[in-house]
């Protein structure tokens, strides 16, 4: 019975989609259709790919790390297309194509990074790296923070959900560290694979 409960909780945590992101993308595509229909079509294609991956991933226990990184890249490309001063980088080190992970594992970190990098008058950024070393996957994500901090809102559900999901999936085989300064926010996640 406990396995059924854990599986149900994992499914619920995995299936949560940020509705603000969905509405923002659709709104941006609607506006862009009049001004740049080619770019609007490209955005819809990427959006379609994102939704397909989320739906497909909700039925799988594991996906390739390469597929997960492509999903994150599409997500960041959509964010970049709707924001004027935003850049991102994804670095990969080691043999990633053989690694299998639970789907949608990293997107809550990336959504959080994108959300908290916005509002900056300067260029904002999200830098991500994936490193495979022996039987470890090291994920690192750092984002810029606005010069004037955003107004605090209720929330933090995404980080609480991912922490719980990691506990259910990896038990004691992970380490999650969060670091914050006045100018950056970073996540380091080490997974035994």
PDB file of C-alpha atoms in Angstrom:
ATOM      1  CA  UNK A   1       0.000   0.000   0.000  1.00  0.00           C
ATOM      2  CA  UNK A   2       2.883   2.376   0.801  1.00  0.00           C
ATOM      3  CA  UNK A   3       4.276   1.965  -2.738  1.00  0.00           C
ATOM      4  CA  UNK A   4       0.934   3.013  -4.238  1.00  0.00           C
ATOM      5  CA  UNK A   5       0.855   6.112  -2.029  1.00  0.00           C
ATOM      6  CA  UNK A   6       4.457   7.053  -2.920  1.00  0.00           C
ATOM      7  CA  UNK A   7       3.789   6.534  -6.639  1.00  0.00           C
ATOM      8  CA  UNK A   8       0.643   8.680  -6.462  1.00  0.00           C
ATOM      9  CA  UNK A   9       2.523  11.455  -4.672  1.00  0.00           C
ATOM     10  CA  UNK A  10       5.364  11.301  -7.217  1.00  0.00           C
ATOM     11  CA  UNK A  11       2.879  11.503 -10.095  1.00  0.00           C
ATOM     12  CA  UNK A  12       1.184  14.530  -8.564  1.00  0.00           C
ATOM     13  CA  UNK A  13       4.501  16.332  -8.008  1.00  0.00           C
ATOM     14  CA  UNK A  14       5.695  15.530 -11.530  1.00  0.00           C
ATOM     15  CA  UNK A  15       2.504  16.714 -13.220  1.00  0.00           C
ATOM     16  CA  UNK A  16       2.397  20.215 -11.797  1.00  0.00           C
ATOM     17  CA  UNK A  17       2.793  22.763 -14.568  1.00  0.00           C
ATOM     18  CA  UNK A  18       3.306  26.443 -13.977  1.00  0.00           C
ATOM     19  CA  UNK A  19       0.072  27.952 -15.398  1.00  0.00           C
ATOM     20  CA  UNK A  20       1.552  31.457 -15.486  1.00  0.00           C
ATOM     21  CA  UNK A  21       4.189  30.274 -17.925  1.00  0.00           C
ATOM     22  CA  UNK A  22       1.547  28.722 -20.186  1.00  0.00           C
ATOM     23  CA  UNK A  23      -0.624  31.853 -20.182  1.00  0.00           C
ATOM     24  CA  UNK A  24       2.345  34.164 -20.727  1.00  0.00           C
ATOM     25  CA  UNK A  25       3.598  32.190 -23.711  1.00  0.00           C
ATOM     26  CA  UNK A  26       0.143  32.061 -25.326  1.00  0.00           C
ATOM     27  CA  UNK A  27      -0.318  35.783 -24.741  1.00  0.00           C
ATOM     28  CA  UNK A  28       3.090  36.552 -26.271  1.00  0.00           C
ATOM     29  CA  UNK A  29       2.356  34.391 -29.301  1.00  0.00           C
ATOM     30  CA  UNK A  30      -0.979  36.182 -29.745  1.00  0.00           C
ATOM     31  CA  UNK A  31       0.757  39.580 -29.713  1.00  0.00           C
ATOM     32  CA  UNK A  32       3.611  38.392 -31.937  1.00  0.00           C
ATOM     33  CA  UNK A  33       1.271  37.010 -34.636  1.00  0.00           C
ATOM     34  CA  UNK A  34       0.572  40.571 -35.843  1.00  0.00           C
ATOM     35  CA  UNK A  35       4.174  41.835 -35.691  1.00  0.00           C
ATOM     36  CA  UNK A  36       6.270  38.798 -36.536  1.00  0.00           C
ATOM     37  CA  UNK A  37       4.237  35.795 -37.708  1.00  0.00           C
ATOM     38  CA  UNK A  38       7.339  33.704 -38.466  1.00  0.00           C
ATOM     39  CA  UNK A  39       8.632  34.080 -34.913  1.00  0.00           C
ATOM     40  CA  UNK A  40       5.133  33.401 -33.557  1.00  0.00           C
ATOM     41  CA  UNK A  41       5.049  30.137 -35.539  1.00  0.00           C
ATOM     42  CA  UNK A  42       8.482  29.159 -34.159  1.00  0.00           C
ATOM     43  CA  UNK A  43       7.280  29.912 -30.622  1.00  0.00           C
ATOM     44  CA  UNK A  44       4.187  27.756 -31.132  1.00  0.00           C
ATOM     45  CA  UNK A  45       6.348  24.879 -32.393  1.00  0.00           C
ATOM     46  CA  UNK A  46       8.590  25.092 -29.312  1.00  0.00           C
ATOM     47  CA  UNK A  47       5.532  25.417 -27.094  1.00  0.00           C
ATOM     48  CA  UNK A  48       4.034  22.323 -28.720  1.00  0.00           C
ATOM     49  CA  UNK A  49       7.283  20.422 -28.125  1.00  0.00           C
ATOM     50  CA  UNK A  50       7.259  21.470 -24.454  1.00  0.00           C
ATOM     51  CA  UNK A  51       3.690  20.324 -23.900  1.00  0.00           C
ATOM     52  CA  UNK A  52       4.290  17.052 -25.762  1.00  0.00           C
ATOM     53  CA  UNK A  53       7.326  16.324 -23.613  1.00  0.00           C
ATOM     54  CA  UNK A  54       5.383  17.084 -20.427  1.00  0.00           C
ATOM     55  CA  UNK A  55       2.499  14.826 -21.448  1.00  0.00           C
ATOM     56  CA  UNK A  56       4.807  12.053 -22.656  1.00  0.00           C
ATOM     57  CA  UNK A  57       7.059  12.404 -19.589  1.00  0.00           C
ATOM     58  CA  UNK A  58       4.107  12.040 -17.249  1.00  0.00           C
ATOM     59  CA  UNK A  59       3.726   8.441 -18.421  1.00  0.00           C
ATOM     60  CA  UNK A  60       7.394   7.446 -18.173  1.00  0.00           C
ATOM     61  CA  UNK A  61       9.456   6.515 -15.174  1.00  0.00           C
ATOM     62  CA  UNK A  62      12.742   7.578 -16.817  1.00  0.00           C
ATOM     63  CA  UNK A  63      13.875   9.684 -19.779  1.00  0.00           C
ATOM     64  CA  UNK A  64      17.301  10.330 -21.235  1.00  0.00           C
ATOM     65  CA  UNK A  65      19.229  13.244 -19.777  1.00  0.00           C
ATOM     66  CA  UNK A  66      19.716  14.514 -23.347  1.00  0.00           C
ATOM     67  CA  UNK A  67      15.921  14.710 -23.819  1.00  0.00           C
ATOM     68  CA  UNK A  68      15.547  16.540 -20.512  1.00  0.00           C
ATOM     69  CA  UNK A  69      18.222  19.071 -21.543  1.00  0.00           C
ATOM     70  CA  UNK A  70      16.480  19.622 -24.913  1.00  0.00           C
ATOM     71  CA  UNK A  71      13.255  20.310 -23.010  1.00  0.00           C
ATOM     72  CA  UNK A  72      15.039  22.836 -20.764  1.00  0.00           C
ATOM     73  CA  UNK A  73      16.634  24.477 -23.801  1.00  0.00           C
ATOM     74  CA  UNK A  74      13.235  24.886 -25.505  1.00  0.00           C
ATOM     75  CA  UNK A  75      11.818  26.354 -22.308  1.00  0.00           C
ATOM     76  CA  UNK A  76      14.688  28.847 -22.020  1.00  0.00           C
ATOM     77  CA  UNK A  77      14.414  29.755 -25.715  1.00  0.00           C
ATOM     78  CA  UNK A  78      10.739  30.606 -25.198  1.00  0.00           C
ATOM     79  CA  UNK A  79      11.636  32.725 -22.185  1.00  0.00           C
ATOM     80  CA  UNK A  80      14.348  34.496 -24.166  1.00  0.00           C
ATOM     81  CA  UNK A  81      11.907  35.251 -26.991  1.00  0.00           C
ATOM     82  CA  UNK A  82       9.556  37.054 -24.604  1.00  0.00           C
ATOM     83  CA  UNK A  83      12.141  39.001 -22.579  1.00  0.00           C
ATOM     84  CA  UNK A  84      14.377  41.782 -23.835  1.00  0.00           C
ATOM     85  CA  UNK A  85      17.407  41.464 -21.559  1.00  0.00           C
ATOM     86  CA  UNK A  86      17.778  37.769 -20.853  1.00  0.00           C
ATOM     87  CA  UNK A  87      20.483  35.235 -21.691  1.00  0.00           C
ATOM     88  CA  UNK A  88      21.148  31.684 -20.714  1.00  0.00           C
ATOM     89  CA  UNK A  89      23.883  29.076 -21.113  1.00  0.00           C
ATOM     90  CA  UNK A  90      23.829  25.306 -20.718  1.00  0.00           C
ATOM     91  CA  UNK A  91      27.172  23.546 -20.311  1.00  0.00           C
ATOM     92  CA  UNK A  92      27.550  19.774 -20.501  1.00  0.00           C
ATOM     93  CA  UNK A  93      30.525  17.726 -19.346  1.00  0.00           C
ATOM     94  CA  UNK A  94      30.931  13.968 -19.530  1.00  0.00           C
ATOM     95  CA  UNK A  95      28.940  11.242 -21.284  1.00  0.00           C
ATOM     96  CA  UNK A  96      25.331  12.344 -20.851  1.00  0.00           C
ATOM     97  CA  UNK A  97      23.511  10.369 -23.556  1.00  0.00           C
ATOM     98  CA  UNK A  98      23.544   7.119 -21.557  1.00  0.00           C
ATOM     99  CA  UNK A  99      22.111   8.665 -18.381  1.00  0.00           C
ATOM    100  CA  UNK A 100      18.456   8.056 -17.487  1.00  0.00           C
ATOM    101  CA  UNK A 101      16.640  10.270 -14.992  1.00  0.00           C
ATOM    102  CA  UNK A 102      13.054  10.799 -13.822  1.00  0.00           C
ATOM    103  CA  UNK A 103      11.308  13.231 -16.230  1.00  0.00           C
ATOM    104  CA  UNK A 104      10.759  16.877 -15.358  1.00  0.00           C
ATOM    105  CA  UNK A 105      13.368  16.697 -12.596  1.00  0.00           C
ATOM    106  CA  UNK A 106      15.154  19.989 -13.288  1.00  0.00           C
ATOM    107  CA  UNK A 107      12.381  22.253 -14.617  1.00  0.00           C
ATOM    108  CA  UNK A 108      11.260  23.544 -11.185  1.00  0.00           C
ATOM    109  CA  UNK A 109      14.807  24.830 -10.588  1.00  0.00           C
ATOM    110  CA  UNK A 110      14.916  26.461 -14.027  1.00  0.00           C
ATOM    111  CA  UNK A 111      11.446  28.019 -13.663  1.00  0.00           C
ATOM    112  CA  UNK A 112      12.509  29.405 -10.299  1.00  0.00           C
ATOM    113  CA  UNK A 113      15.774  30.763 -11.733  1.00  0.00           C
ATOM    114  CA  UNK A 114      14.000  32.456 -14.648  1.00  0.00           C
ATOM    115  CA  UNK A 115      11.319  33.915 -12.389  1.00  0.00           C
ATOM    116  CA  UNK A 116      13.806  35.360  -9.914  1.00  0.00           C
ATOM    117  CA  UNK A 117      16.213  36.691 -12.545  1.00  0.00           C
ATOM    118  CA  UNK A 118      13.559  38.945 -14.090  1.00  0.00           C
ATOM    119  CA  UNK A 119      12.977  42.546 -13.160  1.00  0.00           C
ATOM    120  CA  UNK A 120      16.632  43.405 -13.507  1.00  0.00           C
ATOM    121  CA  UNK A 121      17.377  46.683 -15.306  1.00  0.00           C
ATOM    122  CA  UNK A 122      20.625  45.095 -16.462  1.00  0.00           C
ATOM    123  CA  UNK A 123      20.968  41.926 -18.483  1.00  0.00           C
ATOM    124  CA  UNK A 124      19.598  38.984 -16.505  1.00  0.00           C
ATOM    125  CA  UNK A 125      20.873  35.459 -16.921  1.00  0.00           C
ATOM    126  CA  UNK A 126      20.495  31.812 -16.019  1.00  0.00           C
ATOM    127  CA  UNK A 127      23.556  29.581 -16.332  1.00  0.00           C
ATOM    128  CA  UNK A 128      23.214  25.826 -16.044  1.00  0.00           C
ATOM    129  CA  UNK A 129      25.695  22.979 -16.069  1.00  0.00           C
ATOM    130  CA  UNK A 130      25.418  19.198 -16.083  1.00  0.00           C
ATOM    131  CA  UNK A 131      28.518  17.207 -15.203  1.00  0.00           C
ATOM    132  CA  UNK A 132      28.851  13.434 -15.103  1.00  0.00           C
ATOM    133  CA  UNK A 133      31.673  12.139 -12.945  1.00  0.00           C
ATOM    134  CA  UNK A 134      31.903   8.438 -12.055  1.00  0.00           C
ATOM    135  CA  UNK A 135      28.425   7.536 -10.768  1.00  0.00           C
ATOM    136  CA  UNK A 136      27.457  11.130  -9.926  1.00  0.00           C
ATOM    137  CA  UNK A 137      25.426  13.723 -11.804  1.00  0.00           C
ATOM    138  CA  UNK A 138      26.208  17.253 -10.702  1.00  0.00           C
ATOM    139  CA  UNK A 139      23.613  19.855 -11.685  1.00  0.00           C
ATOM    140  CA  UNK A 140      24.387  23.518 -11.096  1.00  0.00           C
ATOM    141  CA  UNK A 141      22.097  26.462 -11.809  1.00  0.00           C
ATOM    142  CA  UNK A 142      22.864  30.095 -11.055  1.00  0.00           C
ATOM    143  CA  UNK A 143      20.769  33.127 -11.879  1.00  0.00           C
ATOM    144  CA  UNK A 144      21.162  36.864 -11.557  1.00  0.00           C
ATOM    145  CA  UNK A 145      19.006  38.714  -9.064  1.00  0.00           C
ATOM    146  CA  UNK A 146      17.416  42.115  -9.642  1.00  0.00           C
ATOM    147  CA  UNK A 147      19.179  45.116  -8.121  1.00  0.00           C
ATOM    148  CA  UNK A 148      16.038  45.912  -6.184  1.00  0.00           C
ATOM    149  CA  UNK A 149      14.501  42.714  -4.799  1.00  0.00           C
ATOM    150  CA  UNK A 150      11.012  41.805  -5.975  1.00  0.00           C
ATOM    151  CA  UNK A 151       8.113  42.101  -3.578  1.00  0.00           C
ATOM    152  CA  UNK A 152       7.869  38.926  -1.516  1.00  0.00           C
ATOM    153  CA  UNK A 153       4.881  36.778  -2.371  1.00  0.00           C
ATOM    154  CA  UNK A 154       3.487  33.603  -0.913  1.00  0.00           C
ATOM    155  CA  UNK A 155       4.925  30.641  -2.660  1.00  0.00           C
ATOM    156  CA  UNK A 156       7.948  28.444  -2.728  1.00  0.00           C
ATOM    157  CA  UNK A 157       5.765  25.482  -3.682  1.00  0.00           C
ATOM    158  CA  UNK A 158       8.039  24.508  -6.575  1.00  0.00           C
ATOM    159  CA  UNK A 159      11.136  24.157  -4.399  1.00  0.00           C
ATOM    160  CA  UNK A 160       9.227  22.297  -1.681  1.00  0.00           C
ATOM    161  CA  UNK A 161       7.785  19.942  -4.325  1.00  0.00           C
ATOM    162  CA  UNK A 162      11.147  19.180  -5.897  1.00  0.00           C
ATOM    163  CA  UNK A 163      12.757  18.598  -2.506  1.00  0.00           C
ATOM    164  CA  UNK A 164       9.982  16.113  -1.647  1.00  0.00           C
ATOM    165  CA  UNK A 165      10.260  14.453  -5.049  1.00  0.00           C
ATOM    166  CA  UNK A 166      14.020  14.051  -4.608  1.00  0.00           C
ATOM    167  CA  UNK A 167      13.463  12.474  -1.195  1.00  0.00           C
ATOM    168  CA  UNK A 168      10.982   9.983  -2.654  1.00  0.00           C
ATOM    169  CA  UNK A 169      13.110   9.138  -5.700  1.00  0.00           C
ATOM    170  CA  UNK A 170      16.633   9.188  -4.316  1.00  0.00           C
ATOM    171  CA  UNK A 171      16.205   8.666  -0.552  1.00  0.00           C
ATOM    172  CA  UNK A 172      19.703   9.544   0.768  1.00  0.00           C
ATOM    173  CA  UNK A 173      21.439   9.443  -2.619  1.00  0.00           C
ATOM    174  CA  UNK A 174      21.254  13.169  -3.315  1.00  0.00           C
ATOM    175  CA  UNK A 175      22.592  16.425  -1.911  1.00  0.00           C
ATOM    176  CA  UNK A 176      20.846  19.747  -2.545  1.00  0.00           C
ATOM    177  CA  UNK A 177      22.546  23.034  -1.666  1.00  0.00           C
ATOM    178  CA  UNK A 178      21.116  26.510  -2.107  1.00  0.00           C
ATOM    179  CA  UNK A 179      23.296  29.602  -2.017  1.00  0.00           C
ATOM    180  CA  UNK A 180      22.126  33.209  -2.206  1.00  0.00           C
ATOM    181  CA  UNK A 181      23.887  36.571  -2.210  1.00  0.00           C
ATOM    182  CA  UNK A 182      22.715  40.081  -3.112  1.00  0.00           C
ATOM    183  CA  UNK A 183      23.441  39.438  -6.790  1.00  0.00           C
ATOM    184  CA  UNK A 184      22.996  35.701  -7.423  1.00  0.00           C
ATOM    185  CA  UNK A 185      20.962  32.674  -6.444  1.00  0.00           C
ATOM    186  CA  UNK A 186      22.366  29.203  -7.061  1.00  0.00           C
ATOM    187  CA  UNK A 187      21.369  25.575  -6.725  1.00  0.00           C
ATOM    188  CA  UNK A 188      23.774  22.654  -6.625  1.00  0.00           C
ATOM    189  CA  UNK A 189      22.274  19.195  -6.874  1.00  0.00           C
ATOM    190  CA  UNK A 190      24.366  16.055  -6.693  1.00  0.00           C
ATOM    191  CA  UNK A 191      22.615  12.809  -7.652  1.00  0.00           C
ATOM    192  CA  UNK A 192      23.892   9.255  -7.469  1.00  0.00           C
ATOM    193  CA  UNK A 193      23.104   7.660 -10.835  1.00  0.00           C
TER     194      UNK A 193
END
